[in-house]
Tab-separated table of C-alpha atoms in Angstrom:
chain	number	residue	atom	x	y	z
A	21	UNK	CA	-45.390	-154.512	23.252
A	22	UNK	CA	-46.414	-157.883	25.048
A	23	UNK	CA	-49.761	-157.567	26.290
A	24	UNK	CA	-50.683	-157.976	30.032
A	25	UNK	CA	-52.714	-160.688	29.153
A	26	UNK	CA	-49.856	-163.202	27.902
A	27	UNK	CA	-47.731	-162.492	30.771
A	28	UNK	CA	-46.934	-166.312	31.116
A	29	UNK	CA	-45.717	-166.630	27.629
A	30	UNK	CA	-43.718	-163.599	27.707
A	31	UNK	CA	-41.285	-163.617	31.167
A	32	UNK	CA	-40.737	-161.458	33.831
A	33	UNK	CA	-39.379	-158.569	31.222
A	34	UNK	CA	-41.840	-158.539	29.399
A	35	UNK	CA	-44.536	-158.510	32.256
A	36	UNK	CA	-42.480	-155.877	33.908
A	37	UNK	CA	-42.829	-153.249	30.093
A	38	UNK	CA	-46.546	-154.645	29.763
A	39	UNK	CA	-46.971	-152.824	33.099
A	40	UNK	CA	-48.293	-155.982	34.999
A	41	UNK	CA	-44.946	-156.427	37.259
A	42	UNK	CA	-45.984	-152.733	38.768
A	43	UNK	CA	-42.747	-151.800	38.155
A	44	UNK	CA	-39.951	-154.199	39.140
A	45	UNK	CA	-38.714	-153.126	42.406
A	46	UNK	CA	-35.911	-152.045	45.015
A	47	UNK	CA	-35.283	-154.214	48.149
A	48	UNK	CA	-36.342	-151.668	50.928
A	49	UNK	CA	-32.852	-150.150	51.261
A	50	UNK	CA	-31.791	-146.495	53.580
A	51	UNK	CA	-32.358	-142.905	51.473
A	52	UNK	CA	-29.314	-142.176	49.874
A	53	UNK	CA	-27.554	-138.412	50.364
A	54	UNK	CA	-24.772	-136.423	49.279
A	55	UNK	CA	-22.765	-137.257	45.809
A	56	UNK	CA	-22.330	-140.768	44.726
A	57	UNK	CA	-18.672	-141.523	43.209
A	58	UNK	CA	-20.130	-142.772	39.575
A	59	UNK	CA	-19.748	-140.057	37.625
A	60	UNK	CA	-15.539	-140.221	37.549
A	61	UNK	CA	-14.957	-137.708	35.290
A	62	UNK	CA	-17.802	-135.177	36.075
A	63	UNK	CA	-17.060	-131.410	36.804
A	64	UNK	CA	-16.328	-130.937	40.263
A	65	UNK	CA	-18.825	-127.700	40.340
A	66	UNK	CA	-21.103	-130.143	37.494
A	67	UNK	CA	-21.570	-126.258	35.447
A	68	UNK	CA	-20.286	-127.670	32.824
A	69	UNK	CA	-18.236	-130.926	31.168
A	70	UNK	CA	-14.350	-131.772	31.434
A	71	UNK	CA	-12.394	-131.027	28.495
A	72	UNK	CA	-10.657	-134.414	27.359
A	73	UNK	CA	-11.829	-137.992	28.112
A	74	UNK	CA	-14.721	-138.684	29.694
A	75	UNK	CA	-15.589	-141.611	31.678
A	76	UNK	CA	-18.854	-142.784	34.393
A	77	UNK	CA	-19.589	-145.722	35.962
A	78	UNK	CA	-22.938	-147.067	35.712
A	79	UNK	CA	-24.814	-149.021	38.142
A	80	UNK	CA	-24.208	-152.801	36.810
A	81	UNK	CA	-20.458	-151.505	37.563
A	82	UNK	CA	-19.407	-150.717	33.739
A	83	UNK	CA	-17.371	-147.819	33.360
A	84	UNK	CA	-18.737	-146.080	30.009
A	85	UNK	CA	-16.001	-144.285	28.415
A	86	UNK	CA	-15.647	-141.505	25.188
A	87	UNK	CA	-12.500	-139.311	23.517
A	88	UNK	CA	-14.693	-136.259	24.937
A	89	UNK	CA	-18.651	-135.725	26.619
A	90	UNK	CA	-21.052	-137.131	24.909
A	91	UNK	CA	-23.367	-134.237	23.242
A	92	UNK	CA	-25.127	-136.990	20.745
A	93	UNK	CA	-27.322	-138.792	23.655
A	94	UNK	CA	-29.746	-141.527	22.979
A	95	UNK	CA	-31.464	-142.419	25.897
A	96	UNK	CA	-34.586	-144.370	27.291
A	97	UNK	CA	-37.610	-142.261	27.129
A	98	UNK	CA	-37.450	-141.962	30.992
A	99	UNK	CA	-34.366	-141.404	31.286
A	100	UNK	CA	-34.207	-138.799	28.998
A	101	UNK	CA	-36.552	-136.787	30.351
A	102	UNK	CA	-34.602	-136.724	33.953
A	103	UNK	CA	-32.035	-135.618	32.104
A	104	UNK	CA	-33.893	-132.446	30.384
A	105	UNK	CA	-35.535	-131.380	33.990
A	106	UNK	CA	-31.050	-130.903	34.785
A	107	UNK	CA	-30.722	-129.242	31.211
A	108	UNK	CA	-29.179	-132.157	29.182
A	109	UNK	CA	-31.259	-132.813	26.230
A	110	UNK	CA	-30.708	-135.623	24.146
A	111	UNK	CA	-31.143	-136.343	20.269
A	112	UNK	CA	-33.088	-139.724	20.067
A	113	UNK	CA	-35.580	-141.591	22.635
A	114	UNK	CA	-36.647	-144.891	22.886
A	115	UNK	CA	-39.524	-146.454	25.178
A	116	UNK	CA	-42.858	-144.913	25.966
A	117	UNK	CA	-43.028	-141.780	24.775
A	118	UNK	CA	-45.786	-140.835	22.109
A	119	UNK	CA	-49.447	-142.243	22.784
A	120	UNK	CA	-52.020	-143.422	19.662
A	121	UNK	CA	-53.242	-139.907	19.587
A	122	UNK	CA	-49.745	-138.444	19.294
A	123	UNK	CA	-50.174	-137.059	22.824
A	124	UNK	CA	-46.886	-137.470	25.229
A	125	UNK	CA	-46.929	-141.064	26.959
A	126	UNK	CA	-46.794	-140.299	30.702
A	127	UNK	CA	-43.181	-141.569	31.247
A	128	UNK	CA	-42.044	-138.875	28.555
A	129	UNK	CA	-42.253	-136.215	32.192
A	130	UNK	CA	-42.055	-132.239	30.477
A	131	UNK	CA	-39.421	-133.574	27.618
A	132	UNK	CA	-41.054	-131.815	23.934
A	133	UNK	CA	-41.633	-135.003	22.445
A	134	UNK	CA	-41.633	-133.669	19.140
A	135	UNK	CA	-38.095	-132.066	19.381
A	136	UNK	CA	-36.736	-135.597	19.484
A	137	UNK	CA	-36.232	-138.772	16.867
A	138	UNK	CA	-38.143	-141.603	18.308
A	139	UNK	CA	-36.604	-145.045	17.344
A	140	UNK	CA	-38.852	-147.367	19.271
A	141	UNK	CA	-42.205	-146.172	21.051
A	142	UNK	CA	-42.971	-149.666	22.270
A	143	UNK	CA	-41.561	-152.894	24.486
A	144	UNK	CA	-39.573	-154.846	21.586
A	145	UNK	CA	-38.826	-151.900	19.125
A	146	UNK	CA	-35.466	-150.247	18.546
A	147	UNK	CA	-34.876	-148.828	14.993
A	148	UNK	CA	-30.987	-150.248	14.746
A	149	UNK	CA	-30.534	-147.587	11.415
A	150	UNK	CA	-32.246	-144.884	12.585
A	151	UNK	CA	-30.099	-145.105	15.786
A	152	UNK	CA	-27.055	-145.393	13.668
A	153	UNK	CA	-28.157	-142.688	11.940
A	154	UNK	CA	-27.944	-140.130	14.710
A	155	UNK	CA	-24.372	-140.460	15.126
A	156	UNK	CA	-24.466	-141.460	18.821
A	157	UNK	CA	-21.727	-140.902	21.695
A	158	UNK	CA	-23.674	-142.242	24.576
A	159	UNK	CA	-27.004	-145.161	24.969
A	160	UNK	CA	-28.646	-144.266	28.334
A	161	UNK	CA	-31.157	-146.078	30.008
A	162	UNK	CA	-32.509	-147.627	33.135
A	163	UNK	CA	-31.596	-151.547	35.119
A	164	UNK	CA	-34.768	-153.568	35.911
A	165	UNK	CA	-32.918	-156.431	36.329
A	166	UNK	CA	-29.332	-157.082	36.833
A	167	UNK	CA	-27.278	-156.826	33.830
A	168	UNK	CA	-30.038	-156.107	31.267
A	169	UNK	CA	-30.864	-152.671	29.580
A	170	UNK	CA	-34.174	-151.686	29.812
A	171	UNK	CA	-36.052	-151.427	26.549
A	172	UNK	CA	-32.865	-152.303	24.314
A	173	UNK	CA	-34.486	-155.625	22.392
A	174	UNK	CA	-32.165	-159.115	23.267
A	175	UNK	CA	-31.646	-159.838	19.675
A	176	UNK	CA	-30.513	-156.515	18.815
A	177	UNK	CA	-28.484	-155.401	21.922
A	178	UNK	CA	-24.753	-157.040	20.611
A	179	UNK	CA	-25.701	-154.928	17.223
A	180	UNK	CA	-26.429	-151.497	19.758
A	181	UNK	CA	-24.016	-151.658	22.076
A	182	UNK	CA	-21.037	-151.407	19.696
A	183	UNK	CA	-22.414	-148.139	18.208
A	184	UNK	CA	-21.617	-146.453	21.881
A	185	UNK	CA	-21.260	-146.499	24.725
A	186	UNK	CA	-23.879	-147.521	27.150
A	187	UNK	CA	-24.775	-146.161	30.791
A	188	UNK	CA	-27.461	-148.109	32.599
A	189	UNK	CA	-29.018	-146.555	36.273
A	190	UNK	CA	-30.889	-148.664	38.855
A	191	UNK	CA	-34.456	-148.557	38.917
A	192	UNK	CA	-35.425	-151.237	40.894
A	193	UNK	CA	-32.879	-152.214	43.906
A	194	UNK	CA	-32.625	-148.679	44.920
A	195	UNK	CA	-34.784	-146.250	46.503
A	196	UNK	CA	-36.397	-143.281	44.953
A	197	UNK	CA	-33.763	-140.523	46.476
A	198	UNK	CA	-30.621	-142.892	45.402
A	199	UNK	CA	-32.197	-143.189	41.788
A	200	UNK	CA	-32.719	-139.660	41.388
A	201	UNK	CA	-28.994	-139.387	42.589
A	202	UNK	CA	-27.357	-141.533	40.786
A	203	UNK	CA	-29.357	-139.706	37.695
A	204	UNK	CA	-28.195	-136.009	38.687
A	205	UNK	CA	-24.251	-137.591	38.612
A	206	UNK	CA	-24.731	-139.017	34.853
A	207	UNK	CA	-26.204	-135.422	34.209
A	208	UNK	CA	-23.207	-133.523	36.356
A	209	UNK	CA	-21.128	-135.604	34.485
A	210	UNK	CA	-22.058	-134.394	31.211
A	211	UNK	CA	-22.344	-130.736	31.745
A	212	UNK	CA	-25.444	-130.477	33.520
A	213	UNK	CA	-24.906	-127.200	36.600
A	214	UNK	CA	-26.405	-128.710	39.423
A	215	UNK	CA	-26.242	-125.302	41.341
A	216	UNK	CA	-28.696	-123.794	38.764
A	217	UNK	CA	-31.661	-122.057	40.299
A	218	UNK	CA	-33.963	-124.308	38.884
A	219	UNK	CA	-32.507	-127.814	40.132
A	220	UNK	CA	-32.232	-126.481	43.529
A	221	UNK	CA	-35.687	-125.440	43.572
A	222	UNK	CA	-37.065	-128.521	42.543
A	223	UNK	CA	-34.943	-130.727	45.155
A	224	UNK	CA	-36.067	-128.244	47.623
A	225	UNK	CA	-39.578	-128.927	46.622
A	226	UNK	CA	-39.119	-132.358	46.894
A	227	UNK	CA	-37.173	-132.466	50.748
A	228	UNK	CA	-40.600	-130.313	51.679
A	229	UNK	CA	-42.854	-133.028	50.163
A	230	UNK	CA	-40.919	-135.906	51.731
A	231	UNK	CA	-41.492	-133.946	54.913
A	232	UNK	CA	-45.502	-133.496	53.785
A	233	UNK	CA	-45.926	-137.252	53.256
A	234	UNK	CA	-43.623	-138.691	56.118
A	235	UNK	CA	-46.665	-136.275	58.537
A	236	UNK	CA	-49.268	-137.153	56.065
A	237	UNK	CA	-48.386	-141.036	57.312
A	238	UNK	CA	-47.632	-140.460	61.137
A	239	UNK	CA	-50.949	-138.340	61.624
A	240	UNK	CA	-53.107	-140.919	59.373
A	241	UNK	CA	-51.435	-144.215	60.791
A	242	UNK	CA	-54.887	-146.136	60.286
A	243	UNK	CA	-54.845	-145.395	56.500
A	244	UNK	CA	-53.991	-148.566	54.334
A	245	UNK	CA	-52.756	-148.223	50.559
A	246	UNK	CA	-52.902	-150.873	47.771
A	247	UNK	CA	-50.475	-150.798	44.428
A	248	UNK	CA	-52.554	-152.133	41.918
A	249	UNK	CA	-52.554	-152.479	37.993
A	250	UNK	CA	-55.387	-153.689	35.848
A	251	UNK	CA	-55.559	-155.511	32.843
A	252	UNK	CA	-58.637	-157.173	31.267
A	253	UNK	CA	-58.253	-160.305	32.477
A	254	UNK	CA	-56.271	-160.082	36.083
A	255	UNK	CA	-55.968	-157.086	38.761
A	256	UNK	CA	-51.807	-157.159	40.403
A	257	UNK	CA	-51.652	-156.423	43.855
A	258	UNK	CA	-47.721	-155.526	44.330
A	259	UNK	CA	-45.434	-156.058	47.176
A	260	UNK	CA	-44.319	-152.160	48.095
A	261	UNK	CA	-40.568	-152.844	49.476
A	262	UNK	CA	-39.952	-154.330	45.865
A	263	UNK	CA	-40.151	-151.229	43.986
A	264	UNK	CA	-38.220	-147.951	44.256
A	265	UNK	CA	-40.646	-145.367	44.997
A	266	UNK	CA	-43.233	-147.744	46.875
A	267	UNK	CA	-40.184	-148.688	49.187
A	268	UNK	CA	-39.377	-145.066	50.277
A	269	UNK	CA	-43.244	-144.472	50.557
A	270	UNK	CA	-42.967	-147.772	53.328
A	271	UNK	CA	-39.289	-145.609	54.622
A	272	UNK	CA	-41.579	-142.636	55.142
A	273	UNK	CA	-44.529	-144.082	56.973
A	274	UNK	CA	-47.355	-145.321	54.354
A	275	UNK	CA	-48.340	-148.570	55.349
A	276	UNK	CA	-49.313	-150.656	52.666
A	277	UNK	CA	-51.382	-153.679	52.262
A	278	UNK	CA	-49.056	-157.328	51.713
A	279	UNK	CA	-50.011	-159.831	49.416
A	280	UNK	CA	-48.646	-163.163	48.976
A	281	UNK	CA	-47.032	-162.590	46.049
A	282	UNK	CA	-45.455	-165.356	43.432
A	283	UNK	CA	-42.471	-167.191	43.169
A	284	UNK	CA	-40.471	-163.999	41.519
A	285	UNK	CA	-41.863	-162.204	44.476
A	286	UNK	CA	-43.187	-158.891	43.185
A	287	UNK	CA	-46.574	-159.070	43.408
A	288	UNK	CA	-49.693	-161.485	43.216
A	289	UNK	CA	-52.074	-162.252	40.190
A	290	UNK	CA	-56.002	-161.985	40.897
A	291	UNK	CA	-59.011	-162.733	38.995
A	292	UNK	CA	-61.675	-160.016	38.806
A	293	UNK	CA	-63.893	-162.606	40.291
A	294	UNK	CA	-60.979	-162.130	43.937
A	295	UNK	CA	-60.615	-158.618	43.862
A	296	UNK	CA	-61.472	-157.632	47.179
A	297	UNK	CA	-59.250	-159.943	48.234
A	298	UNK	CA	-57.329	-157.722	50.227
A	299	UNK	CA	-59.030	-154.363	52.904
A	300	UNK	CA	-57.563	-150.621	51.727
A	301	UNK	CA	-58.865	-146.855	52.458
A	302	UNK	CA	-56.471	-145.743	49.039
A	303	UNK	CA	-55.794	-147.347	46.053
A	304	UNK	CA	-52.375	-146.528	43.243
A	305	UNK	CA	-53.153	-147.556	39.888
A	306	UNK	CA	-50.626	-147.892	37.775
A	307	UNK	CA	-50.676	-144.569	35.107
A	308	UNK	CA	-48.893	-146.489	32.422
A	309	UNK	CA	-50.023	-146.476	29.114
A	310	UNK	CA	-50.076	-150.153	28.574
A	311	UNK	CA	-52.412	-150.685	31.541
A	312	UNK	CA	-55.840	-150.784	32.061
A	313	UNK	CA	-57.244	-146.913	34.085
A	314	UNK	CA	-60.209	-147.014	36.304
A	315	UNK	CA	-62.073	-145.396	33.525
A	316	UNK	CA	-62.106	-148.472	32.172
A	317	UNK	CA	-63.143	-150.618	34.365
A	318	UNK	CA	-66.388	-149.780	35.186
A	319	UNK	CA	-67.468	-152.748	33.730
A	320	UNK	CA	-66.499	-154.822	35.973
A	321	UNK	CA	-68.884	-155.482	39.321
A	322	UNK	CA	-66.021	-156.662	41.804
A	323	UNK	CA	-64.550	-153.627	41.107
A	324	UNK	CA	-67.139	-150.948	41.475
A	325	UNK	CA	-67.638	-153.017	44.805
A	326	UNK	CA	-64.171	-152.302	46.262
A	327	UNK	CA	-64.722	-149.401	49.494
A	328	UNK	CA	-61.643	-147.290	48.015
A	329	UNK	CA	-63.327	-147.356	44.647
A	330	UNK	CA	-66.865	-146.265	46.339
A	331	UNK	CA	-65.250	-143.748	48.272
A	332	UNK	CA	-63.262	-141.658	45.448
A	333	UNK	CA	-59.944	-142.980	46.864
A	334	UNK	CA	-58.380	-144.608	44.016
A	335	UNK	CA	-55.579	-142.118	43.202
A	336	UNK	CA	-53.050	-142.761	39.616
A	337	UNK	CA	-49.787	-144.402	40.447
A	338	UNK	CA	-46.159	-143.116	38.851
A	339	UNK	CA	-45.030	-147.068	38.448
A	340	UNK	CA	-42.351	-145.646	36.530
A	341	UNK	CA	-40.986	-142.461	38.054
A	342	UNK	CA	-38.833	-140.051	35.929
A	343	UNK	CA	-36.295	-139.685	38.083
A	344	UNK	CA	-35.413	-136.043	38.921
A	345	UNK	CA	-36.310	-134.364	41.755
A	346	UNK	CA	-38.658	-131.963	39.670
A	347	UNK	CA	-40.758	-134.944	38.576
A	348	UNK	CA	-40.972	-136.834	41.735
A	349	UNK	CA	-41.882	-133.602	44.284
A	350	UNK	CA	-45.158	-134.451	42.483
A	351	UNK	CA	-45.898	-138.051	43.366
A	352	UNK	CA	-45.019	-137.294	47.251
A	353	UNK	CA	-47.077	-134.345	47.590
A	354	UNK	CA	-49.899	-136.561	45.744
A	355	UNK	CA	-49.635	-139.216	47.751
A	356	UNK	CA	-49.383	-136.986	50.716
A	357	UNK	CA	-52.815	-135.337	49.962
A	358	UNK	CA	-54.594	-138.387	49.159
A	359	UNK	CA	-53.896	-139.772	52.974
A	360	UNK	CA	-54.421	-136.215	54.640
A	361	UNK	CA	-58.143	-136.318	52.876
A	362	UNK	CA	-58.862	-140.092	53.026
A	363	UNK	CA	-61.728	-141.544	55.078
A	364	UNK	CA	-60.988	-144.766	56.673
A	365	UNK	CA	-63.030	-146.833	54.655
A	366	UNK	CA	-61.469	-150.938	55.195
């Protein structure tokens, strides 16, 4: 995985799988409803798949097609595990997914981890045999950027994308409702029943805590939040309306602190030494794996300094959501809490 701490030397992908980016985000667009129209050939009642060809359209506008519905799925580690919350389970992961202690990696959401053949568990690694291996119908995974498939390696991708074909959802110009969307249609699509007690539930659940946070942020309008993610050597303040779940936060009500971010636009570098930079009552850290957690940065002074951090008000940050409404009722009702019990502290 490129380290944080080479981000110059290793590009805005790289930065972005590091964890330093904050997770590459969505222009602040309008929350999504109702069925989008990529999933062509998905069951009208999505209970279960079409008989004959299958088809979907993905979201750089490729139209993924197969003989019949895919059943061997090899998907990105987030990915897959929005598609096991709507019942689809897939064969092989790639991405995030194991930590060193053989715990689940955050992004791996309630999928068994052990129930599934890893062939890459960091940024750069895809096993091209092992993938062959598992006969695959269908490559899912997520768009950072346009036209490039998260976590598939450059000089391997023409070598994996003629084993199958590929689907690739939005994760950054979108909003947190549309992604979740547009990931229930690739799961209608192949035989997922969207009217299943369970799924209904959860996007219940997560309608009540859009409700709780969109209060949370009219009755606590004083309350500012920072995104922030830590490595050893810099802290990265991001811009909210560039990322997907930050820019439905902003649609909702949070109001977030604005730095001046780079020339890519995503967020701004800082040295420990200009940490309190910027004035907030809350601060997100990113919960990644590959970036630093406040535990560990109680070494540093500025830090320890900040008013969120001396009040108890730095709260853990989904930078990369799993995007089903099961795993994201969560991270609003979090978020919602954290503003409801803040003190106004900048």
């Amino acid at each position: 995985m490129p380290d944080i701490r080479t981000a110059s030397s290793v590009g805005r992908r790289g930065l972005l799988a590091a964890g330093g980016a904050l997770g590459l985000g969505a222009a602040l667009a309008a929350c999504g409803g109702g069925k989008s129209s990529g999933g062509a050939d998905s069951a009208s009642d999505g209970a279960s798949p079409k008989a004959g060809p299958w088809s979907f359209k993905d979201d750089r506008g490729v139209v993924a097609k197969a003989d019949r519905t895919p059943r061997n799925v090899v998907a990105f580690i987030g990915t897959a595990a929005a598609l096991h919350d709507y019942g689809i389970e897939c064969k092989g992961v790639f991405g995030p997914t194991k930590k060193k202690d053989g715990s689940p990696d955050v992004q791996a959401g309630d999928l068994d981890v052990d129930k599934v053949t890893i062939i890459g568990n960091v940024y750069g690694e895809f096993n091209v045999e092992k993938y062959a291996a598992l006969s695959p119908d269908l490559l899912a995974t997520e768009q950072w950027q346009k036209g490039e498939l998260w976590y598939v390696p450059d000089k391997s991708k023409a070598e994996i994308t003629k084993l199958a074909p590929v689907v690739a959802l939005e994760a950054s110009q979108t909003t947190m409702p549309k992604a979740i969307q547009r990931h229930e249609d690739l799961a209608a699509s192949l035989g997922a029943d969207l009217k299943a007690k369970k799924v209904t539930d959860a996007k219940a659940a997560f309608e009540k805590a859009a409700a709780r946070l969109r209060a949370a942020a009219r009755a606590r309008p004083e309350i500012t939040v920072l995104v922030g993610s830590a490595s050893q050597d810099l802290f990265y303040v991001s811009l909210a309306k560039t990322s997907a779940d930050t820019a439905y936060f902003q649609q909702l009500g949070v109001r977030f602190v604005t730095p001046k971010v780079d020339k890519q636009g995503f967020f701004e570098s800082l040295s420990w030494e200009n940490v309190g930079k910027y004035h907030a009552d809350i601060i997100m850290m990113d919960n990644r794996s590959s970036a630093l957690q406040p535990s560990a940065l109680a070494g540093k002074p500025t830090w320890k300094q900040l008013p969120a951090v001396k009040a108890g008000q730095v709260v853990p940050r989904v930078t990369e959501p799993v995007y089903s409404y099961a795993q994201c009722a969560p991270v609003l009702d979090a978020l919602a809490q954290a503003i409801e019990k803040a003190k106004k502290v900048s």
